[in-house]
Coordinates of C-alpha atoms in Angstrom, one line a residue:
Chain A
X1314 CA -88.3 43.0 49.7
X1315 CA -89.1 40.2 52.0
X1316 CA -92.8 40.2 50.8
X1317 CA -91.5 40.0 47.1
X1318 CA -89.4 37.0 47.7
X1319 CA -92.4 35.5 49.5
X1320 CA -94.7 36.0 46.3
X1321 CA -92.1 34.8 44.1
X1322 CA -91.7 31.8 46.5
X1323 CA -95.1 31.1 46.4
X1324 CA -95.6 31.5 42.8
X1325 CA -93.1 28.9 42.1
X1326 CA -94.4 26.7 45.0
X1327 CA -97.8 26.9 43.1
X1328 CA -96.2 26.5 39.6
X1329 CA -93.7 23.0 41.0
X1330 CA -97.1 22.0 42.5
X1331 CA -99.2 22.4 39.2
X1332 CA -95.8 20.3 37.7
X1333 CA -96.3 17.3 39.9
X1334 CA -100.2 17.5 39.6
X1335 CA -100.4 17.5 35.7
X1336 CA -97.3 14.5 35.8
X1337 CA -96.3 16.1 32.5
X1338 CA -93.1 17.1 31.8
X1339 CA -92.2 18.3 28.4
X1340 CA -89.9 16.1 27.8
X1341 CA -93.0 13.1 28.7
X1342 CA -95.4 14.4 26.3
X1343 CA -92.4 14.7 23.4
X1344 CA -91.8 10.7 24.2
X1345 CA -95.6 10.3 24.2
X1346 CA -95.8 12.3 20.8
X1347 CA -92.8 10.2 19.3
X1348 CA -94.9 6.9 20.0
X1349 CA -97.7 8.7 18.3
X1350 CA -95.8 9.4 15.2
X1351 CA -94.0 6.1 14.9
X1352 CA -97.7 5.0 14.9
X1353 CA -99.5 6.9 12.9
X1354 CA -97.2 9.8 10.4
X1355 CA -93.9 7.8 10.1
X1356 CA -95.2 5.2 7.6
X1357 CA -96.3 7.7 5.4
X1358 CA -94.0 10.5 5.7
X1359 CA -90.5 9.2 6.7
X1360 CA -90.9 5.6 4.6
X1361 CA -91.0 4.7 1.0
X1362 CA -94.7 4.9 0.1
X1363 CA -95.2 2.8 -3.4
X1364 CA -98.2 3.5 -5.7
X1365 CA -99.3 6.3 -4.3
X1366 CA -100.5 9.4 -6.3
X1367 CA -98.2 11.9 -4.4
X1368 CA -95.6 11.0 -1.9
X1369 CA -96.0 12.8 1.2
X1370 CA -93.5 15.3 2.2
X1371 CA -91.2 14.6 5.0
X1372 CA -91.4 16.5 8.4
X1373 CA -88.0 16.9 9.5
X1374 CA -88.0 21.0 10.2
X1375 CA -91.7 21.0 10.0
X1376 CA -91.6 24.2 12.5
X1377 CA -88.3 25.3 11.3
X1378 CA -89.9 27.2 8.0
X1379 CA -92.5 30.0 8.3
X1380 CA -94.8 27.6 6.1
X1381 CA -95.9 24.6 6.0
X1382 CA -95.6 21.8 2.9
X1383 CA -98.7 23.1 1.9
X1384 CA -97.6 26.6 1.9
X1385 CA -99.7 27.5 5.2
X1386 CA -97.9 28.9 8.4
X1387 CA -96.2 26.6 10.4
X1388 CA -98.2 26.9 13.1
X1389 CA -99.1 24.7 16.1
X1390 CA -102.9 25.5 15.0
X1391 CA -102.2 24.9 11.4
X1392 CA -100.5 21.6 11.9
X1393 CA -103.1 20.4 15.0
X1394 CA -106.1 21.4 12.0
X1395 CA -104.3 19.3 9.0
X1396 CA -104.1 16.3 11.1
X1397 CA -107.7 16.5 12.0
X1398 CA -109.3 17.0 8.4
X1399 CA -106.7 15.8 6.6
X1400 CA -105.2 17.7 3.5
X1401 CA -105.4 16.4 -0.1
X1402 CA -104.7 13.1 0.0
X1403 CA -103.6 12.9 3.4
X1404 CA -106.4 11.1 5.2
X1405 CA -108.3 13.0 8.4
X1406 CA -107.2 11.5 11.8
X1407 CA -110.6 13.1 13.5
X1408 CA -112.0 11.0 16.4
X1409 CA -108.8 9.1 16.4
X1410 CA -106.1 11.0 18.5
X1411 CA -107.4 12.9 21.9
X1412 CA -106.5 16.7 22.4
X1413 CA -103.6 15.4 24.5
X1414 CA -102.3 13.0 21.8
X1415 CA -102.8 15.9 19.8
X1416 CA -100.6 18.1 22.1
X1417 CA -98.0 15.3 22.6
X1418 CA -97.5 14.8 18.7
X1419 CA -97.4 18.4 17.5
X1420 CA -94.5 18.1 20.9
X1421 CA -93.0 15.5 19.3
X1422 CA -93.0 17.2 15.5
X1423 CA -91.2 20.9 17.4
X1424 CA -88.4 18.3 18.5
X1425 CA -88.0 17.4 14.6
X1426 CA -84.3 19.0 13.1
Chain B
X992 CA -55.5 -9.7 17.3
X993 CA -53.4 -11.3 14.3
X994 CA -54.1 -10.5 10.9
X995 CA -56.3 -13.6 10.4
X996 CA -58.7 -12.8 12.8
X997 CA -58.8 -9.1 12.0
X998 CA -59.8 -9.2 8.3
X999 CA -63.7 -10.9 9.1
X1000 CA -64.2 -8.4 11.8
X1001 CA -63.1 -5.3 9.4
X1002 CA -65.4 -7.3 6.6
X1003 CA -67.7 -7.7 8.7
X1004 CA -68.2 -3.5 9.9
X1005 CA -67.7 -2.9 6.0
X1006 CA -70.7 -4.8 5.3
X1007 CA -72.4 -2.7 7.9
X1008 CA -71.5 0.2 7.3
X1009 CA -71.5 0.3 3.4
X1010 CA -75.6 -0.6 4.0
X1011 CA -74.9 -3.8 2.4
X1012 CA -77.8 -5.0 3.9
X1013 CA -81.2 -6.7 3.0
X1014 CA -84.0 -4.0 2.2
X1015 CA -87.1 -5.9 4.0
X1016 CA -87.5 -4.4 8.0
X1017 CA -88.9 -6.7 10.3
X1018 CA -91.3 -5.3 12.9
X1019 CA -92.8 -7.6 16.0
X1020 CA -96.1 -8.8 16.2
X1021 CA -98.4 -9.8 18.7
X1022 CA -102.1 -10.5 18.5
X1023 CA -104.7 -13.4 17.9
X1024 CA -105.4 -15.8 15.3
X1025 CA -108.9 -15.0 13.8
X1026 CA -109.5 -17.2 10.6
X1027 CA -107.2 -19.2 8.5
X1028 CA -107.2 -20.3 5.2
X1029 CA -105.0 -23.4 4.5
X1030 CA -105.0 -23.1 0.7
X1031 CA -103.8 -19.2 0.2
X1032 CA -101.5 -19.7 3.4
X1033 CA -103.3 -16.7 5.2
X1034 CA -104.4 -15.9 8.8
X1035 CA -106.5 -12.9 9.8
X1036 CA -104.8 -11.6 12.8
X1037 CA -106.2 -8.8 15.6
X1038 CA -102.8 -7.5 16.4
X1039 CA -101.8 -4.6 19.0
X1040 CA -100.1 -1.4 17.4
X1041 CA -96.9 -2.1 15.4
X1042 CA -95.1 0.6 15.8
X1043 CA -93.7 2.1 12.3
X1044 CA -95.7 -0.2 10.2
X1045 CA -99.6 -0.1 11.4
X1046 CA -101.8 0.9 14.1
X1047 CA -104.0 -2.2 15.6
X1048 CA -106.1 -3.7 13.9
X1049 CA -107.9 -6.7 12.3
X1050 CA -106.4 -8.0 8.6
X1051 CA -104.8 -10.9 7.2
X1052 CA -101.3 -12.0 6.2
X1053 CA -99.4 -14.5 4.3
X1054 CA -97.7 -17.3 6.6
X1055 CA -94.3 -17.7 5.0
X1056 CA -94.2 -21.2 6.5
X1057 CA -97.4 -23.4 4.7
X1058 CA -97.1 -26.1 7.7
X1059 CA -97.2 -22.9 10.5
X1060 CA -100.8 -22.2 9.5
X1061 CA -101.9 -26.1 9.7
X1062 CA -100.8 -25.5 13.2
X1063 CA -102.2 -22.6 14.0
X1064 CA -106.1 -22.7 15.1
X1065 CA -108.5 -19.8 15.4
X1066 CA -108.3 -18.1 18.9
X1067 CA -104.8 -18.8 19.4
X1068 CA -102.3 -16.2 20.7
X1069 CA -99.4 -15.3 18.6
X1070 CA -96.6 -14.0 18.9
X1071 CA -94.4 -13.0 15.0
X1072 CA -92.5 -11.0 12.6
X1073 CA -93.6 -8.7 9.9
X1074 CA -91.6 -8.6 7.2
X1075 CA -92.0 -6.0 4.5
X1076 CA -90.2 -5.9 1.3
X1077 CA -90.5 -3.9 -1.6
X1078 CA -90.9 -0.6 0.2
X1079 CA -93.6 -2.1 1.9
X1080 CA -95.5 -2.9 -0.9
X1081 CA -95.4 -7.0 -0.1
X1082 CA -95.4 -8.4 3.9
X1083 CA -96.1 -11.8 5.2
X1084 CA -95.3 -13.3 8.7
X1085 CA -92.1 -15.2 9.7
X1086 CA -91.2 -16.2 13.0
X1087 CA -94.9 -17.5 14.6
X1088 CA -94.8 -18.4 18.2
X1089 CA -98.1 -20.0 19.7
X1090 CA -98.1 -17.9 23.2
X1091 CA -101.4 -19.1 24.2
X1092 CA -103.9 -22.1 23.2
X1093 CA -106.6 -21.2 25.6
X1094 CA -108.2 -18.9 23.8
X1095 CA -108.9 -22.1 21.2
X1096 CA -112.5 -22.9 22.3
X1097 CA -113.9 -19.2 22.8
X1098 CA -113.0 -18.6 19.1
X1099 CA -115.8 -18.5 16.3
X1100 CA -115.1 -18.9 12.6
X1101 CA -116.4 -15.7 10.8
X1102 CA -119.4 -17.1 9.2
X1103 CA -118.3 -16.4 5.1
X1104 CA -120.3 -14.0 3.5
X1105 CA -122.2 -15.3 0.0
X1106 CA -119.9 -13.7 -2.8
X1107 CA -121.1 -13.8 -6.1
X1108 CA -119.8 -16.0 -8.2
X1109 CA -118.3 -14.8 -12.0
X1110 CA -120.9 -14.6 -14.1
X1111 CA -123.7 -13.8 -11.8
X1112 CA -125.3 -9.8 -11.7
X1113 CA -124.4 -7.4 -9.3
X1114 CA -126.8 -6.4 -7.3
X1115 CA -128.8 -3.0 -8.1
X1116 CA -128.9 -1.2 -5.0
X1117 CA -128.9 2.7 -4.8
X1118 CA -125.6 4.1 -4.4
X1119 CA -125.2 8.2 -3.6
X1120 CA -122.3 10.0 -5.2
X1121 CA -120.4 12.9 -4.0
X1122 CA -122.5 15.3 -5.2
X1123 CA -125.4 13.5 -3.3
X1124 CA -127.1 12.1 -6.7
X1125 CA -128.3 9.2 -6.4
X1126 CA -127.8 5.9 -9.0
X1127 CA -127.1 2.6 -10.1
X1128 CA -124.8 -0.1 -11.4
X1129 CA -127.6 -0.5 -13.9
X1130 CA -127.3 3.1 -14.8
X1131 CA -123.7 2.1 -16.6
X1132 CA -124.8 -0.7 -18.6
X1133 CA -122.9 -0.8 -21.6
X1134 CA -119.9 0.2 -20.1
X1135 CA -117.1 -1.8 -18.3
X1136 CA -116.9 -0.9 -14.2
X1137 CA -113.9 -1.3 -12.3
X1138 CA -115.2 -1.2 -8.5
X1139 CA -113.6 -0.9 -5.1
X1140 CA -114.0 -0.1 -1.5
X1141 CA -112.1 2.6 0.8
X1142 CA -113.2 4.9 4.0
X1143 CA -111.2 8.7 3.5
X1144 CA -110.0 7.9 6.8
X1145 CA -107.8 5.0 6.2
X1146 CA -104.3 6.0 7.2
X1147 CA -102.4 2.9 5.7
X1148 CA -100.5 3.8 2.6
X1149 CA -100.5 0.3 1.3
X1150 CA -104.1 0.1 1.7
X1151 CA -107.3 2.8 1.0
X1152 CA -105.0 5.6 -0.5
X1153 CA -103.0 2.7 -2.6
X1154 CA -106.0 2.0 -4.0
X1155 CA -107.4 5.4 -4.7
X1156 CA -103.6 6.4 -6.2
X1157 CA -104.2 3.2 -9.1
X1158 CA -107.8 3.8 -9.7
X1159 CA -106.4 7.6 -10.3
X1160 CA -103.5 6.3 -12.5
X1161 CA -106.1 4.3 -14.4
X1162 CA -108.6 6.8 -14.8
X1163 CA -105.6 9.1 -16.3
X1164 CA -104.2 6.4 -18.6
X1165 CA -108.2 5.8 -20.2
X1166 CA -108.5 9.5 -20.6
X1167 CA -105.6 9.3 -23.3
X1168 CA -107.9 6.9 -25.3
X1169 CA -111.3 8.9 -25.7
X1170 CA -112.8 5.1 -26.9
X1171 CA -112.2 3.0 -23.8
X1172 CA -112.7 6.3 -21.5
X1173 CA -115.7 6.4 -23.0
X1174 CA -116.8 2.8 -22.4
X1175 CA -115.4 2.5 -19.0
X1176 CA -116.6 4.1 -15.1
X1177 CA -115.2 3.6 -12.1
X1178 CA -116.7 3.5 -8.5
X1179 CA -115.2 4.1 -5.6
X1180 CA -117.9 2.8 -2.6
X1181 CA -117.2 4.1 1.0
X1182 CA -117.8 1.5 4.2
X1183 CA -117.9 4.1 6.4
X1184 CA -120.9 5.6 5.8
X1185 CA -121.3 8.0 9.0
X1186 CA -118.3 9.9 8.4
X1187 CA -118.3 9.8 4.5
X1188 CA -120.5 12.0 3.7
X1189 CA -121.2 13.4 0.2
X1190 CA -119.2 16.8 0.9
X1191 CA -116.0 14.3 2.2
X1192 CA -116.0 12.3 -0.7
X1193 CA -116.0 15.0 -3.1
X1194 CA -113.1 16.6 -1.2
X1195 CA -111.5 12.8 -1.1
X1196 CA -112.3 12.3 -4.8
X1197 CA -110.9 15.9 -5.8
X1198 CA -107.4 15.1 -4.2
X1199 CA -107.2 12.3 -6.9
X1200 CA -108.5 13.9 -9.5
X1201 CA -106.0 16.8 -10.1
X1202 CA -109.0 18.8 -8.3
X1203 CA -110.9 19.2 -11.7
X1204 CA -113.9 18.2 -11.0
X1205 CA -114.8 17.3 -14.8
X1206 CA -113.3 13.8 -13.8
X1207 CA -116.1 13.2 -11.6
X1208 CA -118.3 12.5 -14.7
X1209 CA -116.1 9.2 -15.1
X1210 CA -115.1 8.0 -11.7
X1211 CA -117.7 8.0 -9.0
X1212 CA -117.2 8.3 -5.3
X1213 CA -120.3 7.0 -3.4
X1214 CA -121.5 5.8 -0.1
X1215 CA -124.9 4.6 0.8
X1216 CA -127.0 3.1 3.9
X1217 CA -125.7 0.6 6.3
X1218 CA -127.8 -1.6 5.6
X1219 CA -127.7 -1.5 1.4
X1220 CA -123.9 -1.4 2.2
X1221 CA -123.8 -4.8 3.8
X1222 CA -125.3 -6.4 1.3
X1223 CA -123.1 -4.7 -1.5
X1224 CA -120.3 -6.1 0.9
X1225 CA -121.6 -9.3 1.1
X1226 CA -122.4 -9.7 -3.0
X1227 CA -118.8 -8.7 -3.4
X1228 CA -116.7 -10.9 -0.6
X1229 CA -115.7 -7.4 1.3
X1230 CA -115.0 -7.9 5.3
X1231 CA -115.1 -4.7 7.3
X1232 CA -115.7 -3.7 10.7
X1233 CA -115.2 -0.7 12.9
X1234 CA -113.2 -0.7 16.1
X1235 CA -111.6 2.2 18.1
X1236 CA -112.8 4.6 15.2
X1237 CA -110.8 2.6 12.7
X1238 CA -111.9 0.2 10.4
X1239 CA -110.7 -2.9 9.6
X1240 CA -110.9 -4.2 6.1
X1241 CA -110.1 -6.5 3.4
X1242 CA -109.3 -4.9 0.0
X1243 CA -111.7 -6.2 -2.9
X1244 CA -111.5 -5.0 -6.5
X1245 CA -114.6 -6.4 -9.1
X1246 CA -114.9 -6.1 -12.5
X1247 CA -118.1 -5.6 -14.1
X1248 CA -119.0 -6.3 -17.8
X1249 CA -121.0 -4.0 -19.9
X1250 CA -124.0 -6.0 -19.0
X1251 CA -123.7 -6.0 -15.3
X1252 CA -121.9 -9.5 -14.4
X1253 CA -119.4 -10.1 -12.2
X1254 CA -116.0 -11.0 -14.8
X1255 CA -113.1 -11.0 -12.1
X1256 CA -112.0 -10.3 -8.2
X1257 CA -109.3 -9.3 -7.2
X1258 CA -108.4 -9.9 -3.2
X1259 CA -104.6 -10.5 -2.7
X1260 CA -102.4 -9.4 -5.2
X1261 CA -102.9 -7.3 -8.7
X1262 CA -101.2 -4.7 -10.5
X1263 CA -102.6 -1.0 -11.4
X1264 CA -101.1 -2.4 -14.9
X1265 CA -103.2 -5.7 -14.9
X1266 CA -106.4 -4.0 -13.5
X1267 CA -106.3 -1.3 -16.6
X1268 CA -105.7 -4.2 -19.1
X1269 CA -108.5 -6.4 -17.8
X1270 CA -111.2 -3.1 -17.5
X1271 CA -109.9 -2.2 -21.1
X1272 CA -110.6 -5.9 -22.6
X1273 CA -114.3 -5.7 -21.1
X1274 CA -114.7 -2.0 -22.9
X1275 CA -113.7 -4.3 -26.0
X1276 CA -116.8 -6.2 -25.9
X1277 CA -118.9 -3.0 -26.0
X1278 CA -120.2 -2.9 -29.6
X1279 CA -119.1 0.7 -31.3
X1280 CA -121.9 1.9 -32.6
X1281 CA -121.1 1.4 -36.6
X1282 CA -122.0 3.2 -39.7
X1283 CA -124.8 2.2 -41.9
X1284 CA -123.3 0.5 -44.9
X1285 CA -123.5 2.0 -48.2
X1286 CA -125.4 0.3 -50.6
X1287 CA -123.7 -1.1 -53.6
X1288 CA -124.5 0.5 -56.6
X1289 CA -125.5 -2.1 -59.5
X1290 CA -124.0 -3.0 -61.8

């Protein structure tokens, strides 16, 4: 017993550890991601958007439905691969976000209700 | 509190609350003067990220203030506020605060490019559509060419995909007049060569064009060389440049008559309603081909 309560000690020695290492809270990459979408998706898809040929949808329970606007499973892979390439109309936003901006905004769009 | 004083402060959280309240958002600004252009009232500024409105970047804006610009001198820090109005559609700059002069005597004016003037030909460079064929302005003589610049990339609404949405409405509006469709074209040139390939913009020109390709056979999507592209750029007064895999841009619209002359810019302001009326009257001067007369029988 007192060997199994050292493991699990250890484990979540190693685990807080990795925590402090990485410096990234959930909660930190979610505020990250919010800057991230203020940026770059909020002028689009939560503003009026004149002239153009289809108005984007908005992304308020983006994760909340099984699919996407598109019709394509909400899924973190699905949404990461849309912002890349782009979808219709929606321009690509390859080479311009890294994998962790990635991570923070797809962070950030899970927090949308 | 007595009754007097109570009714503005009740007004007043009425107003508020009620959203009686203007519809332009104000967003800050901070970045350097570039250029300035006393006559339109314009600055180009290199701003940092404003959050909810535009990522940084290089572009110019209208000075609500005339006298501000006489003030204001290439290389000078600014601080100011965006307004937008009209969902975004108009913005100009209130508010400028010099923060820093220093910066004064490093600046350099952007040399201006040569634009052709109205009247003079287009250059005849190779352009490549999306389906990788190759051609020329020349190939369209006889018809009217509306002409404009965009990278697929561009994430500004009020920009790139602005333009692409109008040059889409237009190109839908023509089709319901199988006469000026068929003495019209438009082009749609890409400044970011690298990443617009010929596959991209034929998945960028299919999103505007209800993804039937058919409409391909009226409105071109095409890229070419750096090099050829410059000059293109230069012939036609367009500004661009890449930084931090974004690029920054003016936004240039040419008409081109039947024979291949420049006949207007637009640079600032326009309408999608204005642009189809002025590539409509330059399908007007295309001669319709007419039916041979029938002799008059004697008498």
């Amino acid at each position: 017993m007192i060997r199994i309560m050292q493991s699990a000690c250890f484990v979540s020695a190693v685990f807080a550890f990795a925590l402090i290492l990485s410096g990234c809270s959930p909660k930190e990459s979610e505020l990250r991601g919010q800057e991230l979408f203020d940026l770059h998706c909020a002028v689009c898809h939560m503003g009026p958007t004149p002239d153009l040929k289809k108005r984007p949808p908005r992304l308020e329970k983006l994760f909340a439905l099984k699919q996407l606007p598109s019709g394509a499973p909400a899924t973190d892979t699905q949404v990461r691969k849309t912002i890349i390439e782009g979808l219709r109309t929606m321009p690509a936003f390859d080479k311009r976000l890294s994998d962790q901006g990635l991570d923070d905004l797809v962070a950030y769009l899970h927090t949308l209700k | 509190m007595n009754l007097q004083k109570l009714v503005p402060v009740v007004l007043t959280g009425v107003l508020l609350t009620t959203g009686c309240q203007s519809s332009t958002k104000r967003y800050n600004l901070r970045g350097q003067v570039l250029e300035k252009s006393i006559s339109t009232s314009e600055i180009t500024v290199k701003h940092e990220d404003i959050p909810g409105f535009m990522p940084a970047m290089t572009m110019p804006y209208k000075v609500k203030d005339p006298a501000v610009v006489q003030e204001l001198q290439p290389g000078d820090a600014i601080a100011a506020e965006v307004v937008t109005a009209n969902n975004g559609k108009d913005y100009w700059l209130e508010d400028v605060r010099i923060t820093d002069e220093s910066g004064r005597k490093s600046a350099k004016p952007a040399a201006p490019a040569h634009r052709l003037e109205v009247g003079e030909r287009v250059p005849d460079l190779p352009l490549i559509n999306q389906d990788g064929k190759t051609f020329r302005f020349s190939d369209f003589k006889g018809k009217a060419l509306l002409v404009t610049f965009v990278y697929t990339r561009c994430p500004m609404p009020t920009f790139c995909p602005r333009l692409s949405s109008q040059f889409a409405k237009i190109q839908n509006d023509l089709a319901k007049s199988p006469e000026d469709f068929a003495k019209t074209h438009l082009v749609t040139i890409s400044f970011d060569p690298k990443y617009d390939t010929a596959p991209v913009l034929r998945k960028y020109g299919l999103a505007y064009l209800d993804n039937d390709p058919a409409g391909f056979s009226h409105w071109d999507f095409a890229s070419t060389n750096s090099g050829d592209l410059r000059k293109i750029a230069d012939a036609f007064g367009l500004e661009y440049f890449e930084e931090d895999n974004q690029i920054s841009h003016t936004m240039d619209i040419v008409l081109i008559s039947p024979e291949g002359k420049i006949m207007k810019y637009w640079a600032t302001e326009w309408t999608t309603a204005e642009l189809e009326d002025a590539l409509r009257q330059q399908a007007k001067t295309v001669s319709t081909p007419q039916k041979p007369l029938t002799p008059r029988k004697a008498g």
